[in-house]
PDB file of C-alpha atoms and ligand atoms in Angstrom:
ATOM      1  CA  MET W 207     104.594  99.105 108.650  1.00 59.00           C
ATOM      2  CA  LEU W 208     104.083 102.686 107.394  1.00 83.00           C
ATOM      3  CA  GLY W 209     103.250 101.305 103.964  1.00 91.00           C
ATOM      4  CA  LEU W 210     106.815 100.159 103.256  1.00 96.00           C
ATOM      5  CA  GLN W 211     106.787  97.559 100.513  1.00 96.00           C
ATOM      6  CA  LEU W 212     109.891  95.668 101.529  1.00 96.00           C
ATOM      7  CA  ALA W 213     110.884  94.741 105.087  1.00 96.00           C
ATOM      8  CA  THR W 214     114.533  94.977 106.097  1.00 96.00           C
ATOM      9  CA  ASP W 215     116.113  91.548 106.427  1.00 93.00           C
ATOM     10  CA  ALA W 216     117.074  90.517 109.973  1.00 92.00           C
ATOM     11  CA  ARG W 217     120.613  89.884 108.687  1.00 94.00           C
ATOM     12  CA  TRP W 218     121.066  93.649 108.430  1.00 96.00           C
ATOM     13  CA  ALA W 219     120.305  94.013 112.160  1.00 95.00           C
ATOM     14  CA  TYR W 220     122.849  91.274 112.939  1.00 95.00           C
ATOM     15  CA  LEU W 221     125.462  93.084 110.846  1.00 96.00           C
ATOM     16  CA  ALA W 222     124.641  96.399 112.524  1.00 96.00           C
ATOM     17  CA  GLU W 223     124.853  94.994 116.049  1.00 95.00           C
ATOM     18  CA  HIS W 224     128.214  93.396 115.335  1.00 95.00           C
ATOM     19  CA  ASN W 225     129.686  96.600 113.886  1.00 95.00           C
ATOM     20  CA  LEU W 226     128.314  98.954 116.492  1.00 96.00           C
ATOM     21  CA  ALA W 227     131.003 101.653 116.240  1.00 96.00           C
ATOM     22  CA  GLU W 228     130.335 102.041 112.525  1.00 96.00           C
ATOM     23  CA  LEU W 229     126.563 101.911 112.966  1.00 97.00           C
ATOM     24  CA  LEU W 230     126.486 104.551 115.704  1.00 97.00           C
ATOM     25  CA  SER W 231     128.773 106.929 113.861  1.00 97.00           C
ATOM     26  CA  ASP W 232     126.694 106.639 110.700  1.00 97.00           C
ATOM     27  CA  HIS W 233     123.516 106.951 112.734  1.00 98.00           C
ATOM     28  CA  ALA W 234     124.773 110.137 114.402  1.00 98.00           C
ATOM     29  CA  PHE W 235     125.316 111.708 110.993  1.00 98.00           C
ATOM     30  CA  CYS W 236     121.849 110.580 109.832  1.00 97.00           C
ATOM     31  CA  GLU W 237     120.372 112.578 112.719  1.00 98.00           C
ATOM     32  CA  HIS W 238     122.613 115.514 111.838  1.00 98.00           C
ATOM     33  CA  LYS W 239     121.401 115.359 108.212  1.00 97.00           C
ATOM     34  CA  ALA W 240     117.766 115.130 109.333  1.00 98.00           C
ATOM     35  CA  ALA W 241     118.213 118.314 111.378  1.00 98.00           C
ATOM     36  CA  THR W 242     119.932 120.040 108.441  1.00 97.00           C
ATOM     37  CA  ASN W 243     117.201 118.929 106.038  1.00 97.00           C
ATOM     38  CA  ALA W 244     114.472 120.408 108.251  1.00 98.00           C
ATOM     39  CA  LEU W 245     116.395 123.691 108.483  1.00 98.00           C
ATOM     40  CA  THR W 246     116.938 123.750 104.710  1.00 97.00           C
ATOM     41  CA  MET W 247     113.201 123.316 104.125  1.00 98.00           C
ATOM     42  CA  ILE W 248     112.646 126.431 106.253  1.00 98.00           C
ATOM     43  CA  VAL W 249     115.077 128.392 104.073  1.00 98.00           C
ATOM     44  CA  HIS W 250     113.304 127.229 100.890  1.00 96.00           C
ATOM     45  CA  PHE W 251     109.775 127.948 102.144  1.00 97.00           C
ATOM     46  CA  PRO W 252     109.959 130.728 104.769  1.00 98.00           C
ATOM     47  CA  GLU W 253     106.396 131.874 104.021  1.00 98.00           C
ATOM     48  CA  LEU W 254     104.790 128.612 105.194  1.00 98.00           C
ATOM     49  CA  THR W 255     104.339 129.621 108.835  1.00 98.00           C
ATOM     50  CA  GLU W 256     102.939 126.351 110.193  1.00 98.00           C
ATOM     51  CA  MET W 257     105.629 124.370 108.417  1.00 98.00           C
ATOM     52  CA  VAL W 258     108.363 126.669 109.749  1.00 98.00           C
ATOM     53  CA  GLU W 259     107.060 126.144 113.289  1.00 98.00           C
ATOM     54  CA  MET W 260     106.773 122.376 112.976  1.00 98.00           C
ATOM     55  CA  LEU W 261     110.111 121.910 111.260  1.00 98.00           C
ATOM     56  CA  SER W 262     111.900 124.074 113.844  1.00 98.00           C
ATOM     57  CA  GLN W 263     110.662 121.552 116.397  1.00 98.00           C
ATOM     58  CA  VAL W 264     111.701 118.605 114.204  1.00 98.00           C
ATOM     59  CA  ALA W 265     115.176 120.129 113.713  1.00 98.00           C
ATOM     60  CA  MET W 266     115.610 120.511 117.476  1.00 98.00           C
ATOM     61  CA  GLU W 267     114.540 116.915 118.084  1.00 98.00           C
ATOM     62  CA  GLU W 268     116.905 115.614 115.388  1.00 98.00           C
ATOM     63  CA  LEU W 269     119.793 117.575 116.860  1.00 98.00           C
ATOM     64  CA  GLU W 270     118.928 116.145 120.285  1.00 98.00           C
ATOM     65  CA  HIS W 271     119.020 112.651 118.718  1.00 98.00           C
ATOM     66  CA  PHE W 272     122.439 113.495 117.287  1.00 98.00           C
ATOM     67  CA  ARG W 273     123.609 114.565 120.759  1.00 98.00           C
ATOM     68  CA  GLN W 274     122.266 111.366 122.322  1.00 98.00           C
ATOM     69  CA  VAL W 275     123.904 109.089 119.742  1.00 98.00           C
ATOM     70  CA  HIS W 276     127.158 110.982 120.079  1.00 98.00           C
ATOM     71  CA  GLN W 277     126.981 110.477 123.830  1.00 98.00           C
ATOM     72  CA  LEU W 278     126.558 106.711 123.313  1.00 97.00           C
ATOM     73  CA  ILE W 279     129.658 106.742 121.100  1.00 97.00           C
ATOM     74  CA  ALA W 280     131.724 108.703 123.636  1.00 97.00           C
ATOM     75  CA  GLU W 281     130.540 106.522 126.567  1.00 96.00           C
ATOM     76  CA  ARG W 282     131.994 103.505 124.794  1.00 95.00           C
ATOM     77  CA  GLY W 283     135.346 105.255 124.416  1.00 97.00           C
ATOM     78  CA  TRP W 284     134.846 105.676 120.674  1.00 97.00           C
ATOM     79  CA  ARG W 285     134.887 108.783 118.517  1.00 96.00           C
ATOM     80  CA  LEU W 286     132.614 110.022 115.791  1.00 97.00           C
ATOM     81  CA  GLY W 287     133.996 108.876 112.426  1.00 94.00           C
ATOM     82  CA  ASN W 288     133.933 110.876 109.222  1.00 94.00           C
ATOM     83  CA  ASP W 289     130.605 111.550 107.577  1.00 95.00           C
ATOM     84  CA  LYS W 290     130.069 109.341 104.543  1.00 92.00           C
ATOM     85  CA  LYS W 291     127.720 109.625 101.582  1.00 93.00           C
ATOM     86  CA  ASP W 292     124.320 108.044 102.163  1.00 94.00           C
ATOM     87  CA  HIS W 293     123.733 106.360  98.785  1.00 95.00           C
ATOM     88  CA  TYR W 294     120.205 105.274  99.691  1.00 96.00           C
ATOM     89  CA  VAL W 295     119.162 108.841 100.526  1.00 97.00           C
ATOM     90  CA  ASN W 296     120.911 110.229  97.446  1.00 96.00           C
ATOM     91  CA  GLU W 297     119.018 107.774  95.229  1.00 97.00           C
ATOM     92  CA  LEU W 298     115.711 108.767  96.847  1.00 97.00           C
ATOM     93  CA  LEU W 299     116.515 112.439  96.321  1.00 97.00           C
ATOM     94  CA  LYS W 300     116.556 111.834  92.554  1.00 97.00           C
ATOM     95  CA  PHE W 301     112.830 111.073  92.777  1.00 98.00           C
ATOM     96  CA  VAL W 302     112.129 114.660  93.914  1.00 98.00           C
ATOM     97  CA  ARG W 303     110.903 116.627  90.886  1.00 98.00           C
ATOM     98  CA  LYS W 304     112.623 119.972  90.430  1.00 95.00           C
ATOM     99  CA  GLY W 305     111.806 122.761  88.014  1.00 93.00           C
ATOM    100  CA  ILE W 306     108.106 121.962  87.458  1.00 96.00           C
ATOM    101  CA  ASN W 307     106.583 124.349  89.980  1.00 97.00           C
ATOM    102  CA  ARG W 308     106.931 125.321  93.615  1.00 96.00           C
ATOM    103  CA  GLU W 309     104.111 123.082  94.839  1.00 97.00           C
ATOM    104  CA  THR W 310     105.563 119.983  93.178  1.00 98.00           C
ATOM    105  CA  TYR W 311     108.957 120.639  94.717  1.00 98.00           C
ATOM    106  CA  LEU W 312     107.466 121.268  98.164  1.00 98.00           C
ATOM    107  CA  ILE W 313     105.296 118.156  98.188  1.00 98.00           C
ATOM    108  CA  ASP W 314     108.077 115.928  96.839  1.00 98.00           C
ATOM    109  CA  ARG W 315     110.538 117.282  99.413  1.00 98.00           C
ATOM    110  CA  LEU W 316     108.044 116.600 102.209  1.00 98.00           C
ATOM    111  CA  LEU W 317     107.368 113.067 100.954  1.00 98.00           C
ATOM    112  CA  PHE W 318     111.102 112.462 100.499  1.00 98.00           C
ATOM    113  CA  ALA W 319     111.572 113.388 104.181  1.00 98.00           C
ATOM    114  CA  ALA W 320     108.589 111.231 105.211  1.00 98.00           C
ATOM    115  CA  MET W 321     110.080 108.297 103.297  1.00 98.00           C
ATOM    116  CA  ILE W 322     113.411 108.510 105.117  1.00 98.00           C
ATOM    117  CA  GLU W 323     111.597 108.800 108.449  1.00 97.00           C
ATOM    118  CA  ALA W 324     109.506 105.734 107.603  1.00 97.00           C
ATOM    119  CA  ARG W 325     112.488 103.568 106.647  1.00 97.00           C
ATOM    120  CA  SER W 326     114.547 104.795 109.626  1.00 97.00           C
ATOM    121  CA  CYS W 327     111.624 104.050 111.897  1.00 97.00           C
ATOM    122  CA  GLU W 328     111.367 100.509 110.493  1.00 97.00           C
ATOM    123  CA  ARG W 329     115.076  99.896 111.040  1.00 97.00           C
ATOM    124  CA  PHE W 330     115.012 101.356 114.569  1.00 97.00           C
ATOM    125  CA  LYS W 331     112.163  98.994 115.388  1.00 97.00           C
ATOM    126  CA  LEU W 332     114.167  96.067 114.083  1.00 97.00           C
ATOM    127  CA  LEU W 333     117.175  97.108 116.190  1.00 97.00           C
ATOM    128  CA  ALA W 334     114.953  97.617 119.253  1.00 97.00           C
ATOM    129  CA  ASN W 335     113.640  94.079 118.845  1.00 97.00           C
ATOM    130  CA  THR W 336     116.935  92.342 118.175  1.00 96.00           C
ATOM    131  CA  ILE W 337     119.810  94.126 119.950  1.00 96.00           C
ATOM    132  CA  GLN W 338     121.038  92.255 123.043  1.00 96.00           C
ATOM    133  CA  ASP W 339     122.154  95.414 124.898  1.00 95.00           C
ATOM    134  CA  LYS W 340     118.939  96.293 126.773  1.00 95.00           C
ATOM    135  CA  ALA W 341     119.703 100.004 127.213  1.00 94.00           C
ATOM    136  CA  LEU W 342     120.531 100.407 123.533  1.00 96.00           C
ATOM    137  CA  ALA W 343     117.409  98.451 122.534  1.00 97.00           C
ATOM    138  CA  GLU W 344     115.300 100.800 124.676  1.00 98.00           C
ATOM    139  CA  PHE W 345     117.033 103.817 123.116  1.00 97.00           C
ATOM    140  CA  TYR W 346     116.113 102.572 119.638  1.00 97.00           C
ATOM    141  CA  HIS W 347     112.552 101.948 120.782  1.00 98.00           C
ATOM    142  CA  GLN W 348     112.268 105.577 121.889  1.00 98.00           C
ATOM    143  CA  LEU W 349     113.770 106.828 118.624  1.00 97.00           C
ATOM    144  CA  MET W 350     111.355 104.643 116.674  1.00 97.00           C
ATOM    145  CA  ILE W 351     108.450 106.468 118.341  1.00 97.00           C
ATOM    146  CA  SER W 352     110.001 109.866 117.632  1.00 97.00           C
ATOM    147  CA  GLU W 353     110.702 109.123 113.943  1.00 96.00           C
ATOM    148  CA  ALA W 354     107.167 107.755 113.498  1.00 97.00           C
ATOM    149  CA  ASN W 355     105.928 111.105 114.768  1.00 98.00           C
ATOM    150  CA  HIS W 356     108.173 112.933 112.282  1.00 98.00           C
ATOM    151  CA  TYR W 357     106.832 110.744 109.483  1.00 98.00           C
ATOM    152  CA  THR W 358     103.298 111.793 110.466  1.00 97.00           C
ATOM    153  CA  ILE W 359     104.289 115.478 110.536  1.00 98.00           C
ATOM    154  CA  PHE W 360     105.769 115.375 107.014  1.00 98.00           C
ATOM    155  CA  ILE W 361     102.729 113.570 105.576  1.00 98.00           C
ATOM    156  CA  LYS W 362     100.384 115.990 107.353  1.00 98.00           C
ATOM    157  CA  LEU W 363     102.275 119.000 105.974  1.00 98.00           C
ATOM    158  CA  ALA W 364     102.179 117.560 102.452  1.00 98.00           C
ATOM    159  CA  LYS W 365      98.393 117.165 102.721  1.00 98.00           C
ATOM    160  CA  LYS W 366      98.011 120.654 104.169  1.00 98.00           C
ATOM    161  CA  TYR W 367      99.912 122.426 101.410  1.00 98.00           C
ATOM    162  CA  ALA W 368      98.921 120.342  98.371  1.00 98.00           C
ATOM    163  CA  THR W 369      96.336 122.098  96.211  1.00 97.00           C
ATOM    164  CA  THR W 370      96.709 120.377  92.833  1.00 97.00           C
ATOM    165  CA  ILE W 371      98.711 117.272  93.764  1.00 98.00           C
ATOM    166  CA  ASP W 372      97.089 114.033  94.956  1.00 98.00           C
ATOM    167  CA  VAL W 373      99.355 113.322  97.935  1.00 98.00           C
ATOM    168  CA  ASP W 374      98.117 109.747  98.489  1.00 98.00           C
ATOM    169  CA  HIS W 375      98.829 108.907  94.865  1.00 98.00           C
ATOM    170  CA  ARG W 376     102.274 110.502  94.937  1.00 98.00           C
ATOM    171  CA  TRP W 377     103.044 108.713  98.228  1.00 98.00           C
ATOM    172  CA  CYS W 378     102.244 105.376  96.545  1.00 98.00           C
ATOM    173  CA  GLU W 379     104.723 106.285  93.799  1.00 98.00           C
ATOM    174  CA  PHE W 380     107.335 107.087  96.443  1.00 98.00           C
ATOM    175  CA  LEU W 381     106.721 103.761  98.184  1.00 98.00           C
ATOM    176  CA  ALA W 382     107.124 101.831  94.935  1.00 98.00           C
ATOM    177  CA  PHE W 383     110.289 103.752  94.043  1.00 98.00           C
ATOM    178  CA  GLU W 384     111.711 103.242  97.539  1.00 98.00           C
ATOM    179  CA  LYS W 385     111.201  99.487  97.204  1.00 97.00           C
ATOM    180  CA  SER W 386     113.249  99.479  93.991  1.00 97.00           C
ATOM    181  CA  VAL W 387     116.010 101.377  95.814  1.00 97.00           C
ATOM    182  CA  VAL W 388     116.083  99.604  99.175  1.00 96.00           C
ATOM    183  CA  GLU W 389     116.197  96.113  97.676  1.00 94.00           C
ATOM    184  CA  LYS W 390     119.801  96.853  96.665  1.00 94.00           C
ATOM    185  CA  TYR W 391     120.744  97.602 100.274  1.00 93.00           C
ATOM    186  CA  GLY W 392     120.775  95.792 103.618  1.00 89.00           C
ATOM    187  CA  ASN W 393     124.389  94.625 103.329  1.00 90.00           C
ATOM    188  CA  GLU W 394     126.242  97.331 105.250  1.00 92.00           C
ATOM    189  CA  PRO W 395     126.298  98.143 108.983  1.00 93.00           C
ATOM    190  CA  THR W 396     125.041 101.677 108.344  1.00 93.00           C
ATOM    191  CA  MET W 397     121.586 103.052 109.043  1.00 92.00           C
ATOM    192  CA  HIS W 398     120.481 102.913 105.415  1.00 95.00           C
ATOM    193  CA  GLY W 399     123.190 100.573 104.163  1.00 93.00           C
TER     194      GLY W 399
HETATM  195 FE1  FE2 L 856     115.923 111.446 114.545  1.00 72.91          FE
HETATM  196 FE1  FE2 L 857     113.198 112.114 112.368  1.00 72.91          FE
END
């Protein structure tokens, strides 16, 4: 799915479903970070008009996801926990090349975002297929569709703005790197844990 080289083990979904308060709180912050990341990209590259338009839309959708997940937390009588570091995302961020040139940074940032969308999408699909709570399973199914669309947007933008970089080749490098990162995870009831 989406070129990912390692599927998430079903044991992660079991862990997530049985620690729902922790999962939802972490998930809410993942959506918050996705919105923030899209807005940050706009600050870094204000001159890329089509990207600014598309990422404004992505940011709004991510914030809406945050609102929806927060609502699910509140409905259950729980509260949003404290935001915690996302080690998986921080490891992926190290693969983004800085200081070479503007194009390299742009393309790597777009592929970094696409990578997180792809993995999140894969995990949402797994939750949609395994969670017993039908309403929650349907919610994750809808989010899976939305994140797949975001993945497509980031890849499309990378291809649009790349002039010297072979995006397909760089994406393959991202996929291989992501495999080496994600194989250390899958043991925590967090979205990328
Ligand atoms: Fe989202
Ligand atoms: Fe997304």
